[in-house]
mmCIF file of C-alpha atoms and ligand atoms in Angstrom:
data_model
loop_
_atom_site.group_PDB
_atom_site.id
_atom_site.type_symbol
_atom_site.label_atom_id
_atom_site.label_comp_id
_atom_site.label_asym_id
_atom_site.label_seq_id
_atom_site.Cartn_x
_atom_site.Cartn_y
_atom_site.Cartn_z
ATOM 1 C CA UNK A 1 -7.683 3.712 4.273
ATOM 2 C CA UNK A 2 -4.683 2.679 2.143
ATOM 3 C CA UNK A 3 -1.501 1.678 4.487
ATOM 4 C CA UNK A 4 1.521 1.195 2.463
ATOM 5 C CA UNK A 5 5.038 0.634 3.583
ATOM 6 C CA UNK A 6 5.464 4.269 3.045
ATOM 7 C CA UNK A 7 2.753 4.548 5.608
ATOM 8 C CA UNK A 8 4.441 2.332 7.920
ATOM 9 C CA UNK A 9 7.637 3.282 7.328
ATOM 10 C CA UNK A 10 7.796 7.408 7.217
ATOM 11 C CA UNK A 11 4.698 7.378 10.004
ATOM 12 C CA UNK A 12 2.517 9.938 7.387
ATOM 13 C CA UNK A 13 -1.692 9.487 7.011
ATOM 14 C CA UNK A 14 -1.491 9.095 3.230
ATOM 15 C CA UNK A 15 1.287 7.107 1.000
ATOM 16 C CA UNK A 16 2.550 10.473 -0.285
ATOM 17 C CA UNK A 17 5.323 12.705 -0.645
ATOM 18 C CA UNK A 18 4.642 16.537 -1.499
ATOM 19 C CA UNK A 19 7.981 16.152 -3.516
ATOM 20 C CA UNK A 20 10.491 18.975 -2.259
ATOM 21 C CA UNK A 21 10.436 22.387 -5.030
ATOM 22 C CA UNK A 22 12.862 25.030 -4.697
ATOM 23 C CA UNK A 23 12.213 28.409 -3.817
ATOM 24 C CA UNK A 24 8.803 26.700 -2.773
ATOM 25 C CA UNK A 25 8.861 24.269 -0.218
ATOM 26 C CA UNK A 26 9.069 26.254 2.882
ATOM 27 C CA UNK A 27 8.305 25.655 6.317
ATOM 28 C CA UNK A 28 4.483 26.978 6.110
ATOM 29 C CA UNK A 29 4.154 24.886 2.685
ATOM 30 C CA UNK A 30 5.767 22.019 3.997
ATOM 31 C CA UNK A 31 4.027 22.192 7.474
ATOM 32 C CA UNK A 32 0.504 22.832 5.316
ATOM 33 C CA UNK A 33 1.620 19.486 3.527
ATOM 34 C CA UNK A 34 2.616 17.450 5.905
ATOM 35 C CA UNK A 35 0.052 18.446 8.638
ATOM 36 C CA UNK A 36 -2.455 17.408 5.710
ATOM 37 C CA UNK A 37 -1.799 13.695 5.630
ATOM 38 C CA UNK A 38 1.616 13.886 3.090
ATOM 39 C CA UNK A 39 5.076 13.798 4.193
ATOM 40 C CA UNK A 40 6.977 16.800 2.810
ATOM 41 C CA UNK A 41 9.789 18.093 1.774
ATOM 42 C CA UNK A 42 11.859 20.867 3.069
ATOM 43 C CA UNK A 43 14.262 22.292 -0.379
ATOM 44 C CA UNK A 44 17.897 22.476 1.311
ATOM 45 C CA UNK A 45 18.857 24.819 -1.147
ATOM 46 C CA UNK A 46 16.464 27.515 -0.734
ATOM 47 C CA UNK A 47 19.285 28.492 1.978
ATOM 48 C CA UNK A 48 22.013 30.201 1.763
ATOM 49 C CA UNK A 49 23.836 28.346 4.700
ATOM 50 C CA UNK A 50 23.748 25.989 7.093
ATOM 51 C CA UNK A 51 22.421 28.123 9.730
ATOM 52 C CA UNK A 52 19.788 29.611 7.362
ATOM 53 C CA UNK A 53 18.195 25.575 6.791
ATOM 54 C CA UNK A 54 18.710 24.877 10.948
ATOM 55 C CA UNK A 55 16.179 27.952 11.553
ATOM 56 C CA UNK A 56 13.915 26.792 8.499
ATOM 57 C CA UNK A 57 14.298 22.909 10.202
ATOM 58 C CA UNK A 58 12.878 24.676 13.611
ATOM 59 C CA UNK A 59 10.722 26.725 12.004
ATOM 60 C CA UNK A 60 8.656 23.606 10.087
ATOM 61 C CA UNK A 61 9.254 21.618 13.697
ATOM 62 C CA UNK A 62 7.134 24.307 15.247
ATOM 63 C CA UNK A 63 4.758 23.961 12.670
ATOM 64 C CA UNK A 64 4.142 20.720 12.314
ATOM 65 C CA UNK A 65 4.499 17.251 14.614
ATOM 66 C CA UNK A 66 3.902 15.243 11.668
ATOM 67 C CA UNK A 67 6.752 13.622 9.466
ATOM 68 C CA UNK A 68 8.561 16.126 6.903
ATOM 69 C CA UNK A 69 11.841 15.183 5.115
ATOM 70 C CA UNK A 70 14.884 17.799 4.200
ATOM 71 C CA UNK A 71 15.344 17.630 0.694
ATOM 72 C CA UNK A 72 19.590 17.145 -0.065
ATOM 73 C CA UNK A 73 20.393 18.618 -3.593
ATOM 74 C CA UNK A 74 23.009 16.731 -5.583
ATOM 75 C CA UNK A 75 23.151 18.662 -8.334
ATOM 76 C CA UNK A 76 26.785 19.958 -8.551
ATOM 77 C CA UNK A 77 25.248 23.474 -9.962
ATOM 78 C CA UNK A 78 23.324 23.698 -6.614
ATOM 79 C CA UNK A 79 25.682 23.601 -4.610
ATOM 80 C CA UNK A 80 29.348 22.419 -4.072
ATOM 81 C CA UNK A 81 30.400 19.028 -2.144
ATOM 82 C CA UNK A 82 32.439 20.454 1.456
ATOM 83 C CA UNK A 83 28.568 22.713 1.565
ATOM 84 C CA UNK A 84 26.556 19.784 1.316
ATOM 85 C CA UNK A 85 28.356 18.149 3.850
ATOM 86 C CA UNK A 86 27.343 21.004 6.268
ATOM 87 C CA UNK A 87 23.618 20.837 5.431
ATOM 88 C CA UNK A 88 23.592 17.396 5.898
ATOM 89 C CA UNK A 89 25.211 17.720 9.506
ATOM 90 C CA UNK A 90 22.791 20.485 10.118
ATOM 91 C CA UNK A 91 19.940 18.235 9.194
ATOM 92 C CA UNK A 92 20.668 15.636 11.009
ATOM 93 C CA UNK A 93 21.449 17.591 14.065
ATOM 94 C CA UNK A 94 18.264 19.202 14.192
ATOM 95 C CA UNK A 95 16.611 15.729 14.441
ATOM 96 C CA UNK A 96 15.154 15.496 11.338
ATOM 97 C CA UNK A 97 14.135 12.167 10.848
ATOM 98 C CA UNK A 98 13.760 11.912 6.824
ATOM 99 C CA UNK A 99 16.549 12.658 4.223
ATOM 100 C CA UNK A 100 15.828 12.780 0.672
ATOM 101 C CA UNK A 101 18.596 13.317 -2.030
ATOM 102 C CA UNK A 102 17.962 14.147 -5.397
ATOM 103 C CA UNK A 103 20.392 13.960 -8.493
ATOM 104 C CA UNK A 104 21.551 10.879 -10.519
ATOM 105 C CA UNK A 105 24.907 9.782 -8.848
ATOM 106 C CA UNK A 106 23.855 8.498 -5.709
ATOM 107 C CA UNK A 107 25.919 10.150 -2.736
ATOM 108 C CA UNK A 108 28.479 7.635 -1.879
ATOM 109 C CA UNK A 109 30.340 9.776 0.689
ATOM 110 C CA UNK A 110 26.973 10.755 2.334
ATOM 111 C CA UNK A 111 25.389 7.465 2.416
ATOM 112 C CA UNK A 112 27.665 6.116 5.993
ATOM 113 C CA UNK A 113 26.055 9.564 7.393
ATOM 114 C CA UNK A 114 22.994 9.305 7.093
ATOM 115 C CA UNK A 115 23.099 5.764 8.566
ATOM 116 C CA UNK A 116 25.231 6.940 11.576
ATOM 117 C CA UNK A 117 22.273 9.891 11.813
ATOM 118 C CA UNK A 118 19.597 6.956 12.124
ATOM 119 C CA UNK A 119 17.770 8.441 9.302
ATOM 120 C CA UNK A 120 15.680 7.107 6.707
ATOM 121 C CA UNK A 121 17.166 8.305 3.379
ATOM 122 C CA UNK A 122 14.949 8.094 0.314
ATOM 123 C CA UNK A 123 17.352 8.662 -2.967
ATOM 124 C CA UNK A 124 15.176 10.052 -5.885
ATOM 125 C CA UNK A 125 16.572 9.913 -9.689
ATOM 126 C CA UNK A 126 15.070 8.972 -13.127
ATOM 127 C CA UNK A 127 16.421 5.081 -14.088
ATOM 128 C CA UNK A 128 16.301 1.592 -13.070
ATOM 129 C CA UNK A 129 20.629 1.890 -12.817
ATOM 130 C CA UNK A 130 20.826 5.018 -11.049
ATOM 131 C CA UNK A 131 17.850 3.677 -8.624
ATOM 132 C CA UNK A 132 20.524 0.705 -8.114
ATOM 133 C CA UNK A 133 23.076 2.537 -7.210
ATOM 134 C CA UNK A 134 20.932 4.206 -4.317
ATOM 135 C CA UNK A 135 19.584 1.075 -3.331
ATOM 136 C CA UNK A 136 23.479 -0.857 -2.987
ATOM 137 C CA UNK A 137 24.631 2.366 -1.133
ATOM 138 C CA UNK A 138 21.702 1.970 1.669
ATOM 139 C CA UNK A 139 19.048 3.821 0.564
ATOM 140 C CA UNK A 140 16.014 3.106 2.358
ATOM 141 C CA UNK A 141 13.193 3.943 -0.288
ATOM 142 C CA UNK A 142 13.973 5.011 -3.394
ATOM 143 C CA UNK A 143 12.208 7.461 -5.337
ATOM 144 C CA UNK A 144 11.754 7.139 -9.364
ATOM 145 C CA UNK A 145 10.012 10.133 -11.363
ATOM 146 C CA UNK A 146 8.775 9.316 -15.317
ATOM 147 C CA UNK A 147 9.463 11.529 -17.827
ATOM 148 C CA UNK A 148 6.444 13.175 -17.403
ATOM 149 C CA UNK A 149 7.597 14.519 -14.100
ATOM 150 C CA UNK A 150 8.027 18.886 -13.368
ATOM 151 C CA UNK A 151 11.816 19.412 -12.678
ATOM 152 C CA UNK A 152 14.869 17.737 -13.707
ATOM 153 C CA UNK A 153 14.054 14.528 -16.301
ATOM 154 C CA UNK A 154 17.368 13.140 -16.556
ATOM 155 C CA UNK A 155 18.491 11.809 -19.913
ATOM 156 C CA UNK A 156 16.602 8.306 -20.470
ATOM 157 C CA UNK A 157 12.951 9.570 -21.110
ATOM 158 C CA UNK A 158 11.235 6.406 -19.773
ATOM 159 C CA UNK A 159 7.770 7.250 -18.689
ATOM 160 C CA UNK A 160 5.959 6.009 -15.336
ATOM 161 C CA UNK A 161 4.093 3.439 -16.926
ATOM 162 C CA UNK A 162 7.473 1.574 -17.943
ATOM 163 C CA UNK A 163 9.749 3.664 -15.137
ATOM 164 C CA UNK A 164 7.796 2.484 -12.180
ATOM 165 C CA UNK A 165 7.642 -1.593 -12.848
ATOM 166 C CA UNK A 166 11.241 -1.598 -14.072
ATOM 167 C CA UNK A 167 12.484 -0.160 -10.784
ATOM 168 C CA UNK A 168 10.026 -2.038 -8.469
ATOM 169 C CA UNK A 169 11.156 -5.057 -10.050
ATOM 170 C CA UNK A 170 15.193 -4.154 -10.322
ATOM 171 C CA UNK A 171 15.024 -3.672 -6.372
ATOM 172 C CA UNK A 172 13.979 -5.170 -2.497
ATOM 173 C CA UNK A 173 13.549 -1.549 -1.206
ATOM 174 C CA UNK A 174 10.285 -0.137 -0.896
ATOM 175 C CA UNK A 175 9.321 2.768 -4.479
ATOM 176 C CA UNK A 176 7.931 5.853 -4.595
ATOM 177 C CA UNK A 177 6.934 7.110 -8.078
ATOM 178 C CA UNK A 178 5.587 9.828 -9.938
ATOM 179 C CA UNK A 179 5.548 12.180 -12.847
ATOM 180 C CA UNK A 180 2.054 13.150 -13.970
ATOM 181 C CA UNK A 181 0.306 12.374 -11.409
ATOM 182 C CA UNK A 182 -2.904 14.964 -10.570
ATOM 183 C CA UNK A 183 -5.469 13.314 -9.170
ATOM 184 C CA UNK A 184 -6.924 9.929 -7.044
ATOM 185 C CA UNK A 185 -6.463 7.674 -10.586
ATOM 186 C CA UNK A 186 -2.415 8.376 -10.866
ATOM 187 C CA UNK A 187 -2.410 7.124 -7.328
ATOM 188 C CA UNK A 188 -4.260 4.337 -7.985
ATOM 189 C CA UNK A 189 -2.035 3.596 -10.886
ATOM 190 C CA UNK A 190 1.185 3.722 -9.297
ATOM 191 C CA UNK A 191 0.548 1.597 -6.598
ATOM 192 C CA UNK A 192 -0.727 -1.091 -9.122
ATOM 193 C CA UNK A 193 2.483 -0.814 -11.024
ATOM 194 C CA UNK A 194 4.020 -2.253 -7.609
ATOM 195 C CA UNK A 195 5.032 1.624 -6.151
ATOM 196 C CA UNK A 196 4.447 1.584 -1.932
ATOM 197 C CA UNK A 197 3.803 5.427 -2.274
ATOM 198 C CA UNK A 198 3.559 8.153 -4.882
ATOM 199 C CA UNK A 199 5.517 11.712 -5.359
ATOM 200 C CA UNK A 200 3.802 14.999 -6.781
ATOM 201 C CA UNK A 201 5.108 18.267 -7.285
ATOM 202 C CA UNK A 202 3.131 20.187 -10.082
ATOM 203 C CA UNK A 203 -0.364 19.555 -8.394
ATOM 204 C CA UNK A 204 0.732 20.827 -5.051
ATOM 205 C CA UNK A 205 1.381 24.254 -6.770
ATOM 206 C CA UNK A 206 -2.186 24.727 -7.631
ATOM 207 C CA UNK A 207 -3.335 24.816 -3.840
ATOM 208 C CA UNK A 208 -4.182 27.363 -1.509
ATOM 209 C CA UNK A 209 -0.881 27.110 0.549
ATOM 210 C CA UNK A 210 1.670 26.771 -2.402
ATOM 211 C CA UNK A 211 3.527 30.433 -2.135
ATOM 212 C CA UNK A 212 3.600 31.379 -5.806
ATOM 213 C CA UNK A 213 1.371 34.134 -7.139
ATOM 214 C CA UNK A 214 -2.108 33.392 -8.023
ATOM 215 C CA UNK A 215 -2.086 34.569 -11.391
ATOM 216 C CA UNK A 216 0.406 31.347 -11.860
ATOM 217 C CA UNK A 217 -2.002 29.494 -10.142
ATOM 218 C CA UNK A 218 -4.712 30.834 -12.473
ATOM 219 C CA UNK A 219 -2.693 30.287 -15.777
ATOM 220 C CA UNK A 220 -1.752 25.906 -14.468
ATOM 221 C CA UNK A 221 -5.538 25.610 -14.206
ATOM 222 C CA UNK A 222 -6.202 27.190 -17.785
ATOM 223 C CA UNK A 223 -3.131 24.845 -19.007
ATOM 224 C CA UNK A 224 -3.357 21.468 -21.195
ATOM 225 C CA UNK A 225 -0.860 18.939 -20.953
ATOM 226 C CA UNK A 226 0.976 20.029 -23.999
ATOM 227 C CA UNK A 227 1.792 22.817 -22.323
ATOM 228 C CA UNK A 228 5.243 21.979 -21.264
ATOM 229 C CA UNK A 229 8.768 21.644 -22.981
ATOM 230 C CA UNK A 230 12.128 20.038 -22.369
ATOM 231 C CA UNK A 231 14.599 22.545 -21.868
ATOM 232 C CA UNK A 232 18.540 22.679 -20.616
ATOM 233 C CA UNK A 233 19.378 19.337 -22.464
ATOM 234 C CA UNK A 234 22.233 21.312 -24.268
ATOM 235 C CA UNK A 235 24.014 21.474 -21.012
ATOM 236 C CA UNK A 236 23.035 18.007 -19.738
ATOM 237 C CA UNK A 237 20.526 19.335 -17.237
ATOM 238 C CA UNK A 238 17.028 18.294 -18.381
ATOM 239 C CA UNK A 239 14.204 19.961 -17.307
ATOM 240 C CA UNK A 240 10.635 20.102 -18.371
ATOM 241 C CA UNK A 241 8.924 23.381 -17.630
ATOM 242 C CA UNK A 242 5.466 25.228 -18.238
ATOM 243 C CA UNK A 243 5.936 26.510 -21.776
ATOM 244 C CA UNK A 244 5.683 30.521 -21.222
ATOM 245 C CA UNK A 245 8.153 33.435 -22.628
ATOM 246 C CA UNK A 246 10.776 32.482 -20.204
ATOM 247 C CA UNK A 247 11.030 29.087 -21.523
ATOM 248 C CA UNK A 248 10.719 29.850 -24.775
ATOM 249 C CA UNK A 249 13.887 32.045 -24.530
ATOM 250 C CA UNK A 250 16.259 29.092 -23.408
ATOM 251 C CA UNK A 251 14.880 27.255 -26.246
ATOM 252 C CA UNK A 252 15.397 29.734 -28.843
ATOM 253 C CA UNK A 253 19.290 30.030 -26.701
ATOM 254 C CA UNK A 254 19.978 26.764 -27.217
ATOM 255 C CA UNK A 255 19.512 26.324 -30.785
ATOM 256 C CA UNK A 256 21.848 29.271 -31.499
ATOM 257 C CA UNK A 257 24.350 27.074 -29.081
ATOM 258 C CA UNK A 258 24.545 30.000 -26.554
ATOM 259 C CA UNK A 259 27.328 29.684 -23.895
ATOM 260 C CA UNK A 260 26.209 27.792 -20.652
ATOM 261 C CA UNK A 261 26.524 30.987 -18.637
ATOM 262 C CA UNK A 262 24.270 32.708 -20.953
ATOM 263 C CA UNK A 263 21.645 29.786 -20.527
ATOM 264 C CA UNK A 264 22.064 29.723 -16.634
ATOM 265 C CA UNK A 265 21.437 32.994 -16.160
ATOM 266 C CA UNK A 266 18.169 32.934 -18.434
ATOM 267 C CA UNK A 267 17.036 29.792 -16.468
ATOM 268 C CA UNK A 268 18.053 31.492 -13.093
ATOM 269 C CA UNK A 269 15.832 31.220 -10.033
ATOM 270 C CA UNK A 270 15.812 34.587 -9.571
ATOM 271 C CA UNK A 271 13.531 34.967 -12.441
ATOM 272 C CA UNK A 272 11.605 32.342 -11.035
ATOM 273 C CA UNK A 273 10.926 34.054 -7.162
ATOM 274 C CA UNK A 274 10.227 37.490 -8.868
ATOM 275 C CA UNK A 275 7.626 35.361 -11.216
ATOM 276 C CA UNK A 276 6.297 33.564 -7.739
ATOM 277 C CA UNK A 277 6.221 36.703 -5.879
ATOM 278 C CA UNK A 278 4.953 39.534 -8.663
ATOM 279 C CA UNK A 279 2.936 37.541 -10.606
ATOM 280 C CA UNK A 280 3.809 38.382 -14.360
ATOM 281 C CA UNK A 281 3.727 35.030 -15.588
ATOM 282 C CA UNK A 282 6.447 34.700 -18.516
ATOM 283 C CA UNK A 283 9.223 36.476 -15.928
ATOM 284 C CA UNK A 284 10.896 33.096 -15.059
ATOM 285 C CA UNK A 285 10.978 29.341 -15.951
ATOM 286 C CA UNK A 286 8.958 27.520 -14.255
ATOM 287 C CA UNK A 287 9.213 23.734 -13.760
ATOM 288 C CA UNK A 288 5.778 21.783 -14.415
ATOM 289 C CA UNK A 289 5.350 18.678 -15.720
ATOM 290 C CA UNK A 290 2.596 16.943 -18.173
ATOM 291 C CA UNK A 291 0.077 16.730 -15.128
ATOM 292 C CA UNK A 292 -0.690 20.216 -15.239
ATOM 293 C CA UNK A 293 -3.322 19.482 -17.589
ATOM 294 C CA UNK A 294 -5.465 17.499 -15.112
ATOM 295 C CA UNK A 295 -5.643 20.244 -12.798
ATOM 296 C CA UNK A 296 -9.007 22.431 -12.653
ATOM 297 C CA UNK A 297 -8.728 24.140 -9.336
ATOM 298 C CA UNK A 298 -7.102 25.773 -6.810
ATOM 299 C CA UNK A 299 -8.330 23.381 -3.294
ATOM 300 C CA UNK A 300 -6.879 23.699 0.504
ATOM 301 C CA UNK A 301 -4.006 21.085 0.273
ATOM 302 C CA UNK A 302 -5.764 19.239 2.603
ATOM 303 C CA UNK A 303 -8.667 19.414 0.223
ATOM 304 C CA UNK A 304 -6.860 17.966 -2.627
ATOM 305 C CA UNK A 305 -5.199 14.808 -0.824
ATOM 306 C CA UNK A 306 -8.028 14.020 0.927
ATOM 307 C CA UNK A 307 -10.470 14.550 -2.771
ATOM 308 C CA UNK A 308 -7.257 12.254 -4.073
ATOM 309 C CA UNK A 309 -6.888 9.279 -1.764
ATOM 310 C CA UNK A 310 -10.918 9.065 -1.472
ATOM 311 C CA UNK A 311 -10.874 8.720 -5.561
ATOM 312 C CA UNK A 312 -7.664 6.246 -5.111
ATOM 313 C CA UNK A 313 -9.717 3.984 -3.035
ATOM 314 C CA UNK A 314 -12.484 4.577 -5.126
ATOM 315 C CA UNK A 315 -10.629 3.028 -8.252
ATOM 316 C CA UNK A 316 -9.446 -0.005 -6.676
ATOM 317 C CA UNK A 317 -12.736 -1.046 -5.430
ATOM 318 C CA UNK A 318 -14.111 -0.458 -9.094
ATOM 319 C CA UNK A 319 -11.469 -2.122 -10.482
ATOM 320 C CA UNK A 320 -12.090 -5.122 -7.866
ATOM 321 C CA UNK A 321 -15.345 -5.515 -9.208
ATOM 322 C CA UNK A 322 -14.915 -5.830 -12.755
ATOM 323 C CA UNK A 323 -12.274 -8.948 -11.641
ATOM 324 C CA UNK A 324 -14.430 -11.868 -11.743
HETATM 325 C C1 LIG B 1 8.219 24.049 -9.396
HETATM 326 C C2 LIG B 1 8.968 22.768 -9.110
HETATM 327 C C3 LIG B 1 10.219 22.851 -8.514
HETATM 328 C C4 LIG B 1 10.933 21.673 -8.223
HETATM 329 N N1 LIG B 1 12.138 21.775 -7.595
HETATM 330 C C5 LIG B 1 12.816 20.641 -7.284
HETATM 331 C C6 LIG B 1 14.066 20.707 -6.586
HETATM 332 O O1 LIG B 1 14.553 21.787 -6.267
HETATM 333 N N2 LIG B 1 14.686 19.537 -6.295
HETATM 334 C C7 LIG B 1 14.167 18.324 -6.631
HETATM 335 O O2 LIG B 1 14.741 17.298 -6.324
HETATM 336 N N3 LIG B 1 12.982 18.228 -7.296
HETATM 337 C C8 LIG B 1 12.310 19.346 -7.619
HETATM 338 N N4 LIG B 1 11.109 19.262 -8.270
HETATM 339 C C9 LIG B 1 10.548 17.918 -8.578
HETATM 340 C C10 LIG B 1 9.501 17.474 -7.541
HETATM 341 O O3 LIG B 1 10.075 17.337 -6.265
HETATM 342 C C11 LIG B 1 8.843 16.129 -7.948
HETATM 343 O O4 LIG B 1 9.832 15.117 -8.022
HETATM 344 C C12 LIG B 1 8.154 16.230 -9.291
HETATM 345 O O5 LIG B 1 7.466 17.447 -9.379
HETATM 346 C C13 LIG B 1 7.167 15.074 -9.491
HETATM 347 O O6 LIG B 1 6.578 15.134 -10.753
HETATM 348 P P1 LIG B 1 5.207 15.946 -11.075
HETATM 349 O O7 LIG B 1 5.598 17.367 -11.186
HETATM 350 O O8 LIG B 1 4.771 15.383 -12.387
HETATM 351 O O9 LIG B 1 4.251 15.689 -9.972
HETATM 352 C C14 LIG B 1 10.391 20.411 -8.582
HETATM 353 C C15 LIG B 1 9.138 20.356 -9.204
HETATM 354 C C16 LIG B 1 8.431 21.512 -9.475
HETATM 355 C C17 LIG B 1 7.077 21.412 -10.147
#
């Protein structure tokens, strides 16, 4: 069994986070997750107010006893500042022990909350400085995803390899990291690189419990690594996505310089959920990262972190072995 501070500190079976995806991370996903050894994360903004995430918060609650986080969305696009300030409260009165914030400036207005809450906040971003800033501010844990990563890249395009030692090193707090990692060997990785837990997001998608329509399912399986592109950079919002129509689109948008309406609306979520919910597989963009080629099946989630951590322990006995 690998104990981490991770472990110790977020009270979950396995040293990993089932990292939050909107429009995805429900209560029955997250509940499936967390109930499975991970600690998961709740998406804030998959509501449309305060009230909306309290009954999702008591809905997961009833699902699950084990640890789950509420994912807090910095992203100014996602929501404005006096709402985030309401889902925070809302969090934190509903108990929930876990916070996680994602975006690159590090919440200094939130930060005093979440320590008056008693919570453990985990900041996630994508650099060594922005990890800093989380860390002086309080964080407890912060999170660092490599370029390879599904989602929002950020603007430095450091890998794991380099991301994940440069952050462990740059701070005293305990690091998650991720971005590409599939299977038992990225876990094994990242922890040798000095990270106390890891984060995935585009493995969790191909499992039985992810919400999305199997046909998408079907198509991440047939994928290859090179099946994903950087899109949004034109309007500072780097993400990398699965490489279908949708994508394809934005791309051919953003070389003609379209407006940043035009491009938000072709990147919308709403694409996305009628993609996840119909099936027809070019409808949205879809964020994926470089992983996706490592994936061959479709397993319970409990299945697939179990299959992991077994090949994770696995690795670092081999790799004791060959140490002479
Ligand atoms: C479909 C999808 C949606 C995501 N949505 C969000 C999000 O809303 N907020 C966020 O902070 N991260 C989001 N992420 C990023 C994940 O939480 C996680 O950090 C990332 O997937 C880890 O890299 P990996 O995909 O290589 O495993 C998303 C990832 C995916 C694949």
């Amino acid at each position: 069994m690998i104990k981490t501070k991770v472990t110790e500190m977020l009270g979950c079976k396995y040293p990993i986070i089932a990292g939050t995806m909107a429009r995805i991370s429900n209560p029955e996903f997250v509940a499936a997750a967390s109930n499975a050894g991970a600690c998961a994360v709740l998406a804030s903004a998959n509501y449309t107010s305060p009230d909306e995430l309290r009954m999702a918060i008591k809905k997961t609650q009833s699902l699950t006893d084990q640890p789950f986080a509420v994912n807090i969305n910095l992203f100014p696009a996602m929501m404005p500042q006096e709402k985030l300030v309401k889902y925070v409260e809302a969090t934190l009165d509903e108990g929930v022990k876990i916070i996680e914030t994602s975006g690159h400036k590090a919440p200094e207005d939130l930060a005093p909350k979440f320590k008056e809450g008693g919570t453990i906040w985990i900041h996630k971003c994508a650099g060594v400085r922005y990890a800093l800033k989380g860390a002086s501010l309080g964080a407890d844990m912060i999170t660092v995803v490599g370029y390879e990563n599904g989602g929002a890249t950020g603007t430095l395009d450091i890998g794991t390899l380099v991301m994940t030692p440069s952050v462990v090193d740059a701070l005293d707090v305990p690091v998650i990291a991720g971005g590409g990692i599939s299977d038992g060997r990225g876990i094994a990785a990242v922890l040798a690189l000095g990270a106390e837990g890891v984060i995935m997001g585009t493995r969790m998608m191909a499992t039985q419990e992810c919400p999305i329509h199997d046909s998408l399912k079907q198509a991440f399986i047939q994928a290859a690594e090179t099946d994903t592109s950087l899109v949004m950079r034109s309007i500072r919002n780097t993400h990398r996505v699965w490489s279908n129509k949708a994508a394809q689109q934005i791309i051919e948008l953003e070389a003609q310089k379209a407006s940043l309406q035009e491009i938000v609306k072709a990147a919308s979520g709403q694409n996305a959920e009628k993609m996840y919910k119909e099936g027809d597989i070019d409808a949205g963009m879809v964020s994926c990262g470089q992983g996706v080629g490592l994936i061959k099946d479709i397993p319970t989630i409990e299945q697939l972190l179990d299959r992991m951590m077994n090949e994770a322990e696995e690795v670092i006995s081999k790799l004791q072995k060959i140490s002479t």
